[in-house]
XYZ file of C-alpha atoms in Angstrom:
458
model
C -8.511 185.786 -43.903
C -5.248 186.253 -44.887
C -2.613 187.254 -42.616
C 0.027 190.308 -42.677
C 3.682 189.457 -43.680
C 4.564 192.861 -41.463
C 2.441 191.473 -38.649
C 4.391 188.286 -38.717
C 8.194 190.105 -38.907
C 6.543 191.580 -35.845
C 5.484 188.447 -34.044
C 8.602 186.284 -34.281
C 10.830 188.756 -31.858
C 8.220 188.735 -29.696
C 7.708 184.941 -29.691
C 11.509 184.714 -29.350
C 11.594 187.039 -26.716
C 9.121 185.321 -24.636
C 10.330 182.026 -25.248
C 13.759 183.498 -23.763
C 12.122 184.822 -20.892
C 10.628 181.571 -20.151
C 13.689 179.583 -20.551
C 15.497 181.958 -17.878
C 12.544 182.399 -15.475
C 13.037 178.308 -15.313
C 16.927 178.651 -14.825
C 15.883 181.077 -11.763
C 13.879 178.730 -10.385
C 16.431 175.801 -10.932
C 18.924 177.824 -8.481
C 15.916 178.583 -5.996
C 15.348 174.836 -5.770
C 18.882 174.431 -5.517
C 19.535 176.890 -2.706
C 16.338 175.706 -1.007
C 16.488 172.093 -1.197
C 20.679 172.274 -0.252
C 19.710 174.199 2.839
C 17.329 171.943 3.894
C 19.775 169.052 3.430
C 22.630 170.694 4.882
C 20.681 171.445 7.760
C 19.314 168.139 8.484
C 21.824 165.997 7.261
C 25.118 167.814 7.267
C 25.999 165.831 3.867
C 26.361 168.528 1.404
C 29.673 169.981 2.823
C 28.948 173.749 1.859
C 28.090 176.438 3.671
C 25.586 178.219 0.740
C 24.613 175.253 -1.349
C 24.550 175.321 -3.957
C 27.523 177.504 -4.397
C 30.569 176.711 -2.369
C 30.978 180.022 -0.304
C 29.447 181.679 2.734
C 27.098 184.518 3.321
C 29.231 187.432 3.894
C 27.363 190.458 2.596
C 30.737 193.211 1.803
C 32.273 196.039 -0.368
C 36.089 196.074 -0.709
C 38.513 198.060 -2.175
C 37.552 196.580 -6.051
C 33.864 197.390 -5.380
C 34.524 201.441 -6.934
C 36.555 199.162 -9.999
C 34.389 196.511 -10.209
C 31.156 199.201 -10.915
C 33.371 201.508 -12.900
C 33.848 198.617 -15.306
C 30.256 196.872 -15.532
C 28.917 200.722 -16.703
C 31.543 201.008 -18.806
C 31.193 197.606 -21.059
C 27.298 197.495 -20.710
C 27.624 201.555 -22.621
C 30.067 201.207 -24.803
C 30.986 197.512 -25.569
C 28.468 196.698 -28.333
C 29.370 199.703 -29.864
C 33.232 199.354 -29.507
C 32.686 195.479 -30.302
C 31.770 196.254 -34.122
C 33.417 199.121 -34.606
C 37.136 198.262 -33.590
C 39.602 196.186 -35.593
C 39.874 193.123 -35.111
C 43.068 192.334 -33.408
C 42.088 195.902 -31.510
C 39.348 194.257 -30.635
C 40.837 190.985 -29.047
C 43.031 193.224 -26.659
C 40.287 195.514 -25.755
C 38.755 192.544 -24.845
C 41.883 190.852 -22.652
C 41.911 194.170 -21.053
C 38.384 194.808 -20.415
C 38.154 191.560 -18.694
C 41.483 191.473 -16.623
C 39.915 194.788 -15.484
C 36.708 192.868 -14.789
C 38.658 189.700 -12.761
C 41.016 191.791 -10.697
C 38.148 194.359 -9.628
C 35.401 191.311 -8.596
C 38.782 189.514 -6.907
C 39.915 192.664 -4.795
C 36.194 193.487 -3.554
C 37.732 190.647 -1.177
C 40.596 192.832 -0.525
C 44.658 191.494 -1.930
C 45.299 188.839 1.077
C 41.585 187.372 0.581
C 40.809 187.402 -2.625
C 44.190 187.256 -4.230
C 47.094 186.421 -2.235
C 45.967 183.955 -0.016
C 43.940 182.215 -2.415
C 46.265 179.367 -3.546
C 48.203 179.135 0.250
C 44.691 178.105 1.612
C 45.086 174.353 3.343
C 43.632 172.611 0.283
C 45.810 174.018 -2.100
C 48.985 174.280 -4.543
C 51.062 176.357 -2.629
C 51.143 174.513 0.488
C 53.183 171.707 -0.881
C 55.931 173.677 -3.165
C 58.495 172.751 -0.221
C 58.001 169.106 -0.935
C 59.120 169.340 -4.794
C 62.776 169.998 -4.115
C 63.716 166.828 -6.849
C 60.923 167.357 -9.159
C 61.944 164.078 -11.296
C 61.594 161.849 -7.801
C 58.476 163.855 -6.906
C 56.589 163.023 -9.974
C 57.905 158.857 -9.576
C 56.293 158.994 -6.352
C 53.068 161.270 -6.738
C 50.600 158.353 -7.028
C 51.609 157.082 -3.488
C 50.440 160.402 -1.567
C 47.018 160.248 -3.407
C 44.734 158.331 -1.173
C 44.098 159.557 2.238
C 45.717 157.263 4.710
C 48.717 156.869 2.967
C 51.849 158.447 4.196
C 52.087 161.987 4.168
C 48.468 162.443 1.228
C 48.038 165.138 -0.708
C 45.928 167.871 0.117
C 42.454 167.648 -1.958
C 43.452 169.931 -4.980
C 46.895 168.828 -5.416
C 45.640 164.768 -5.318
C 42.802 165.939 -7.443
C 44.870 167.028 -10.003
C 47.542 165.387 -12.646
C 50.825 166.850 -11.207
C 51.058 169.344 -14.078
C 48.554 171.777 -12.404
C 50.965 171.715 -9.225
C 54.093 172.091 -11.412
C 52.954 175.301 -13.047
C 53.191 176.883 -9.406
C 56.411 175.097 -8.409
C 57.798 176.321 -11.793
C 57.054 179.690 -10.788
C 57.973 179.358 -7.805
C 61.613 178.175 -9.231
C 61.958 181.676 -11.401
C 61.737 183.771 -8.530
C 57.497 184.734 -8.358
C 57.535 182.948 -4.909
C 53.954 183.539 -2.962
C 50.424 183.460 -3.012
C 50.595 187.026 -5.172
C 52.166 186.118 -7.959
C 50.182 182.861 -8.034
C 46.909 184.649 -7.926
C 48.528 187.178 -10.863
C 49.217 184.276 -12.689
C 46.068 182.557 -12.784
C 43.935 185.905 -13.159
C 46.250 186.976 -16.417
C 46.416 183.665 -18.057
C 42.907 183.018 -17.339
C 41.629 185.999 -19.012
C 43.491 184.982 -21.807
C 40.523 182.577 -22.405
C 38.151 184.966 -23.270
C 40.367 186.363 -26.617
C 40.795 182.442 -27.271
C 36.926 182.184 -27.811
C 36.986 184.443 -29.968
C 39.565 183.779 -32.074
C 38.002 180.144 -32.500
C 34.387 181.383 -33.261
C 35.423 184.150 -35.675
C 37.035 181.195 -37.260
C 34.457 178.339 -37.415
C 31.359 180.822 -37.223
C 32.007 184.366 -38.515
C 33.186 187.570 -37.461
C 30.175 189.019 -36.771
C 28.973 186.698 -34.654
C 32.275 186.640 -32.569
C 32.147 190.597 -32.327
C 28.630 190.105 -30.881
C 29.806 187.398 -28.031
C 32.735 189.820 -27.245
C 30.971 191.893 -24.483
C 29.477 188.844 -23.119
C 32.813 187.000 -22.277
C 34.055 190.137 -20.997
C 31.320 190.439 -18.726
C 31.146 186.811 -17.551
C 29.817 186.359 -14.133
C 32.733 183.125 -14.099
C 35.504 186.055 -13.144
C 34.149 185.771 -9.952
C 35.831 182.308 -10.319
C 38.683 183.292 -12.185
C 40.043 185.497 -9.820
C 42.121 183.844 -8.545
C 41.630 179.769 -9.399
C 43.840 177.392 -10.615
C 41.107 176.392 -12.764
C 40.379 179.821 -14.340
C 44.121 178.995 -15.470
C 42.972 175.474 -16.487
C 40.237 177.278 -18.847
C 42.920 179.517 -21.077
C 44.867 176.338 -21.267
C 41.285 174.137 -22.725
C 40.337 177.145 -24.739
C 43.384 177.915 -26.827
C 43.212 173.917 -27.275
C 40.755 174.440 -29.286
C 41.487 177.875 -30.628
C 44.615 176.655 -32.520
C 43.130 173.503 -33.607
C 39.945 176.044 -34.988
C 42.594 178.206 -36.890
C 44.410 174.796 -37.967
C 41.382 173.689 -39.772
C 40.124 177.153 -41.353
C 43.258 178.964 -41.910
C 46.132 178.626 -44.072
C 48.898 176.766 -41.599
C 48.103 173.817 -40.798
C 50.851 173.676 -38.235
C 48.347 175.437 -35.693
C 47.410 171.856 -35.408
C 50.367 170.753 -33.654
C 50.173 173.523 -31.063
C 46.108 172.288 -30.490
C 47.607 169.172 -29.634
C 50.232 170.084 -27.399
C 47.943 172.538 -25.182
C 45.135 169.276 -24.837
C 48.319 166.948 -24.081
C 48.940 169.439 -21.126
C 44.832 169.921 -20.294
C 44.585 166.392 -19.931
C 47.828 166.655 -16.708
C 46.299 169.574 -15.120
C 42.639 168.229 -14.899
C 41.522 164.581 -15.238
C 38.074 165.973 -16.237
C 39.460 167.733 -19.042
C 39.208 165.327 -20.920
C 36.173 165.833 -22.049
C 37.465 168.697 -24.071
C 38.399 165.773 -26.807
C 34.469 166.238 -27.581
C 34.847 169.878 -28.267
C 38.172 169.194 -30.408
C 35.836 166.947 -31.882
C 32.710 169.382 -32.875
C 35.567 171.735 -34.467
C 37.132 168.698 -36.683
C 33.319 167.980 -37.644
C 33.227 172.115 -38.949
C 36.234 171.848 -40.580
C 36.297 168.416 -42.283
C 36.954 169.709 -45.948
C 39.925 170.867 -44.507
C 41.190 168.099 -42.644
C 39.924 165.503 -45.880
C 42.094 167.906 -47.798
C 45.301 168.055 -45.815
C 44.783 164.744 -43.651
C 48.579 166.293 -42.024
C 46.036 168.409 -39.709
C 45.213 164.774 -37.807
C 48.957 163.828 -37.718
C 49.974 166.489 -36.381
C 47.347 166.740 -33.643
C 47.930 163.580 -32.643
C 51.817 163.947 -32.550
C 51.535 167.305 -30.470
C 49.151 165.405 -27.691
C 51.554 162.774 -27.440
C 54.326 165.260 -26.297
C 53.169 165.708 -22.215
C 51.989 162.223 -21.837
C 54.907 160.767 -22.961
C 57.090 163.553 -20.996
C 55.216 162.858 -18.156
C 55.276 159.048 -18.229
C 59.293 158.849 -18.831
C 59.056 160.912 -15.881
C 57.210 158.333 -13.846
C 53.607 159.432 -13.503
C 51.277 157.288 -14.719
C 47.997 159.190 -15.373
C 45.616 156.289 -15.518
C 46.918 154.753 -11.967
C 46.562 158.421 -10.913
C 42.887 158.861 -11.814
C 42.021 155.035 -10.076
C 43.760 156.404 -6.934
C 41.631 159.866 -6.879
C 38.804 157.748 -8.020
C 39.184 155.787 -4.811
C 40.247 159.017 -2.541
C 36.840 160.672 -4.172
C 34.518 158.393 -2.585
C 36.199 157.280 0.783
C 35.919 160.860 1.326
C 32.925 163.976 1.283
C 32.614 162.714 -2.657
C 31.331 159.852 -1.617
C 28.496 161.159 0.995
C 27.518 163.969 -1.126
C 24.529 162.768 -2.363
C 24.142 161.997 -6.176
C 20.742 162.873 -6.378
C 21.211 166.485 -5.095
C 24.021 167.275 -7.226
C 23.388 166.160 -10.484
C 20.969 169.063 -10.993
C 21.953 171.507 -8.252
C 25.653 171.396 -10.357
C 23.105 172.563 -13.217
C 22.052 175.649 -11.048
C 25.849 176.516 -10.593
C 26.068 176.278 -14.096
C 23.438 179.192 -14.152
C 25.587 181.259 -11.912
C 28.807 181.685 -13.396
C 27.296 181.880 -17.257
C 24.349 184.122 -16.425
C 21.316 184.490 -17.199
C 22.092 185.893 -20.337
C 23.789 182.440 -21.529
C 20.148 180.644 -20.573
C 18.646 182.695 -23.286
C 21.574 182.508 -25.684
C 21.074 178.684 -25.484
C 17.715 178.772 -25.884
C 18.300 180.011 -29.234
C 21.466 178.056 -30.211
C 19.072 175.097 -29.465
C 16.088 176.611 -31.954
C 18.929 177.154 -34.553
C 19.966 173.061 -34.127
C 15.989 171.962 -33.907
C 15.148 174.634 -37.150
C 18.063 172.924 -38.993
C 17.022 169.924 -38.814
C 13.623 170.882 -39.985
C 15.143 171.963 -42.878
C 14.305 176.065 -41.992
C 16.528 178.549 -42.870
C 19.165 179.967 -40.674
C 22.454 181.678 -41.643
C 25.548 178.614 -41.844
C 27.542 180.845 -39.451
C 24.995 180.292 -36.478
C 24.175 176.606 -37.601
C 27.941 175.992 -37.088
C 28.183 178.060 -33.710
C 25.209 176.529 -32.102
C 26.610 173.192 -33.216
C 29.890 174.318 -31.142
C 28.373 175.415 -28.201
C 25.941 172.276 -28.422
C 29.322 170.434 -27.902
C 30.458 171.936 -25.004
C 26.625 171.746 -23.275
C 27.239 168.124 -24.337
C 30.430 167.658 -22.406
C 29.248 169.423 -19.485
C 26.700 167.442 -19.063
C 28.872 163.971 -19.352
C 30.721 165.698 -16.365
C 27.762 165.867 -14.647
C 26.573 162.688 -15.194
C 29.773 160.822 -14.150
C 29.073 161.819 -10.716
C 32.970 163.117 -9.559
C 31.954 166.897 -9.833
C 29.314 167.269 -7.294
C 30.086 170.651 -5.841
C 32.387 173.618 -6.333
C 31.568 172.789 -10.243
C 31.159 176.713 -10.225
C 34.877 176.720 -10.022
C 35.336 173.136 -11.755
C 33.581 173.834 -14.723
C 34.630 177.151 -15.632
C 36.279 175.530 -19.054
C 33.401 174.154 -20.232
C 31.212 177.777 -19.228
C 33.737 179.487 -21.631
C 32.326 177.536 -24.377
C 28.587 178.889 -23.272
C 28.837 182.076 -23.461
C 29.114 182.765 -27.627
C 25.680 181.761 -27.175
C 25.060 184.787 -26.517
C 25.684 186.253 -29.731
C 22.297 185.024 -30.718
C 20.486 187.385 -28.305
C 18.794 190.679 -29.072
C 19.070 194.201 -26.997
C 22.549 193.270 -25.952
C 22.806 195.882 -23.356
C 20.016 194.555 -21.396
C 21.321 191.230 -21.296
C 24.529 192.666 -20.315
C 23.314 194.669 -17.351
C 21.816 191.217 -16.437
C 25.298 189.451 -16.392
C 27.125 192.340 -14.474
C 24.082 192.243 -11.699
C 24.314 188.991 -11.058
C 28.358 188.710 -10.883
C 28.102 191.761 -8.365
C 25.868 190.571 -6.620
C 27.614 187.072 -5.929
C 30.614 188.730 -5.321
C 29.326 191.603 -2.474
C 26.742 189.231 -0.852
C 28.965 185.710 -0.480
C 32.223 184.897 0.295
C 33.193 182.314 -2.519
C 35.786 179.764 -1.433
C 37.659 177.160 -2.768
């Protein structure tokens, strides 16, 4: 008996459909193990040191004054943004998309209210602000950074700032220097420039994939459940700075300058001072010189110049008298004298997972899903467009990297927050996805939901 062809254009949605289903009903229950089995440790050992494991916040079910915005906007992109996603021009569509999602950040940030979710943010014990008094000679500061580092010494660090290069705490003190003084402009600062990250995206996959396929992500990075997270980290800041990394470096080896390159290597040079984990990134760089090797064989400049541009901040840095890889021993040792080293491995190298879930949405399960069956179908030799072979192969990368991060054991906990760089790299997975609008609702749900039911902290 033979079988229809019409029957079997039928079956394969269905069949991917189901399959995508099944992939996110097992990401659901990865974050209801996670939740479960956290409170049960929390409870009876007090060695997970957060309130809601797995996410860092506490239970604090709230509206605020963004909770009107924060609505307005998730009916607004989930109607009109696939539509308005093909439709506009291009560079129209890269600042529809900056706005749509600053809209999206501030809104989630102010259902907090402006001294909670915004302004007091970064003047929290833990973090940047705290110590801009103590940067008055910024040349002797950075000389004697590595000797606050590890508790016990005289006058440490607080966590973030010893948990950082001292590039991430010079942003604010720089600001600080040009007159935006306060928690405010701090919390601006981190919520604009972070944005940014979501037009960086999709600059690079329009380059290395298509057009289409980035005009089909668009909505999705607008609509990212990580703005919770964004508004108002450093590391949301962090993330702009990883993804135009590799924005410029995509545009270096597709387009017709080859001086983008240098740019791609200054941005990593200063990823690599404000995160020690951002390393990692040197993977992603790497997936995008893999997709654009005729390019670099070609013009072999495009290396030279990378190299040369990531050589400007460590070298700046150094003459200044920080020496990154004494810094990174001394956190290193600071990690595990301290709540690093009783959080317990075994927990969080799959509970981090189940954060992963949260900021990227469910939406990003299914997308990868799919990027994986385009990967596993090339390999078998079946067809599938070279566009989506080469963005699954990105986003493969940055699952990749995550996953080393996970692995080495120094993120367990507030990787919600940690890992937002690497999440931005998630998301164009799901162009892949059909019914867009569905998936969408899905994302804005679960970002309001986080947002009006927990109080995230950091």
């Amino acid at each position: 008996m033979t079988r229809s062809p019409h029957r079997d254009r039928q079956a394969a949605p269905s069949a991917g459909l189901a399959a995508d289903l099944l992939a996110v009903l097992a990401a659901a229950l990865l974050v209801l193990a996670a939740v479960l089995v956290g409170r049960h440790l929390q409870d009876t050992y007090r060695n997970l040191f957060v309130h809601w494991p797995p996410i860092f916040a506490d239970w604090d079910p709230h509206v605020g004054p963004g909770t009107p915005a924060a609505l307005l906007v998730a009916v607004a992109v989930v109607a009109y943004g696939p539509n308005l996603a093909v439709r506009l021009p291009w560079r129209g569509l890269l600042g529809a998309a900056w706005g749509a999602c600053l809209a999206w950040t501030w809104s989630l940030a102010l259902v907090d209210g402006w001294q909670r979710g915004v302004a007091g943010r970064l003047t929290s014990p833990n973090e940047y602000l705290t110590v801009i008094g103590r940067w008055h000679d910024i040349p002797a500061t950075l000389r004697d950074f590595t000797h606050h580092i590890v508790s016990g010494t005289p006058a440490p660090w607080p966590a973030h700032i010893a948990g950082h290069p001292p590039a991430a705490t010079l942003t604010f003190v720089l600001l600080d220097r040009i007159g935006l003084h306060g928690g405010g402009w701090a919390g601006a600062w981190c919520i604009t420039v972070g944005s940014t990250a979501c037009v960086a995206v999709l600059v690079a996959v329009r380059a290395l994939a298509d057009e289409r396929l980035a005009r089909r992500a668009a909505p999705f990075l607008v609509m990212a459940p990580a703005a919770v997270w964004v508004g108002a980290s450093a590391d949301g800041y962090f993330a702009a700075v990883a993804a135009w990394t590799v924005a410029l470096l995509a545009l270096a080896v597709t387009g017709r300058s080859v001086a983008w390159a240098a740019g791609a290597g200054l941005l990593y040079g200063l990823t690599c001072y404000l995160s020690y984990g951002l390393t990692l990134f040197a993977l992603i760089g790497a997936a995008v010189l893999v997709l654009g090797r005729r390019r670099v064989r070609a013009r072999p400049v495009v290396l030279a110049l990378l190299v040369a541009g990531a050589a400007v901040v460590p070298v700046v840095f150094t003459l200044a008298g920080f020496d990154w890889w004494q810094g990174y021993r001394l956190l290193v040792t600071r990690y595990y004298h301290g709540v690093g080293g009783t959080r317990p491995y075994g927990y969080w190298v799959w509970a981090n997972l189940a954060c992963t879930v949260v900021i990227t949405g469910l939406a990003t399960v299914a997308g990868l899903r799919r990027a994986g069956a385009v990967l596993v179908g090339h390999r078998r030799h079946r067809s599938a467009p070279v566009a989506e072979k080469r963005l699954a192969f990105l986003v493969g990368a940055a699952l990749l990297a995550l996953l080393l991060a996970d692995l080495s054991g120094m993120s367990k906990a507030e990787t919600e927050r940690i890992w937002l760089p690497f999440a931005m790299w998630l998301l164009p997975a799901c162009a892949f996805l059909p019914r867009p609008r569905a998936w969408l609702t899905a994302q804005a749900l679960l970002a309001l939901l986080v947002n009006h039911l927990l109080f995230t902290g950091w």
